[in-house]
């Protein structure tokens, strides 16, 4: 499975030319959202608390810049993958906390993050938040464990979160999570 990593800044999308191979799980919360209302809420919070909100926005930007640096450091990734994955996971966790602090998370997003954290996986909301999808990094250290660990996590996750489907980018449409896991992880020992 392959795809592209893009950066969105000031309304402009830029495709990162070089990026590390990154395995992710994309979970749809099945919660609709009102982006206009979320943006307005963040704006109101920024007016009420300008200094703290400015600091949070600067921190979000710093996390993003550092994460992009890791995503583009292919040679460092190849020689020190475990450390690089660890740094990226920490940045995902920090970013989610910052996004919660500005009011764009949702209880369904928080529940997914809490559940994946029980299995040492880091997750964060995507897009504007308030529902929508959650991105979870699947590090190589997880893939190197026994297949039974993976297969015990994902069905529990699916049942707990009441999920039935996930996006499989290889085919561009929805697949059953369990069937895809069987196909993707059948060769793990």
PDB file of N, CA and C in Angstrom, residues 6-15:
ATOM      1  N   UNK A   6       0.821  14.918   2.329  1.00  0.00           N
ATOM      2  CA  UNK A   6       0.690  16.303   1.897  1.00  0.00           C
ATOM      3  C   UNK A   6       0.678  17.228   3.105  1.00  0.00           C
ATOM      4  N   UNK A   7       1.116  18.443   2.874  1.00  0.00           N
ATOM      5  CA  UNK A   7       1.134  19.481   3.905  1.00  0.00           C
ATOM      6  C   UNK A   7       0.143  20.556   3.478  1.00  0.00           C
ATOM      7  N   UNK A   8      -0.726  20.944   4.402  1.00  0.00           N
ATOM      8  CA  UNK A   8      -1.684  22.019   4.155  1.00  0.00           C
ATOM      9  C   UNK A   8      -1.287  23.196   5.029  1.00  0.00           C
ATOM     10  N   UNK A   9      -0.962  24.307   4.396  1.00  0.00           N
ATOM     11  CA  UNK A   9      -0.610  25.515   5.146  1.00  0.00           C
ATOM     12  C   UNK A   9      -1.155  26.719   4.404  1.00  0.00           C
ATOM     13  N   UNK A  10      -1.873  27.549   5.139  1.00  0.00           N
ATOM     14  CA  UNK A  10      -2.469  28.762   4.566  1.00  0.00           C
ATOM     15  C   UNK A  10      -3.306  28.450   3.327  1.00  0.00           C
ATOM     16  N   UNK A  11      -4.042  27.337   3.375  1.00  0.00           N
ATOM     17  CA  UNK A  11      -4.927  26.970   2.278  1.00  0.00           C
ATOM     18  C   UNK A  11      -4.238  26.350   1.086  1.00  0.00           C
ATOM     19  N   UNK A  12      -2.935  26.114   1.170  1.00  0.00           N
ATOM     20  CA  UNK A  12      -2.186  25.569   0.051  1.00  0.00           C
ATOM     21  C   UNK A  12      -1.702  24.153   0.377  1.00  0.00           C
ATOM     22  N   UNK A  13      -1.983  23.218  -0.537  1.00  0.00           N
ATOM     23  CA  UNK A  13      -1.530  21.833  -0.384  1.00  0.00           C
ATOM     24  C   UNK A  13      -0.191  21.643  -1.082  1.00  0.00           C
ATOM     25  N   UNK A  14       0.737  21.023  -0.374  1.00  0.00           N
ATOM     26  CA  UNK A  14       2.046  20.708  -0.940  1.00  0.00           C
ATOM     27  C   UNK A  14       2.316  19.232  -0.700  1.00  0.00           C
ATOM     28  N   UNK A  15       2.637  18.505  -1.759  1.00  0.00           N
ATOM     29  CA  UNK A  15       2.985  17.096  -1.628  1.00  0.00           C
ATOM     30  C   UNK A  15       4.449  16.986  -1.211  1.00  0.00           C
TER      31      UNK A  15
END
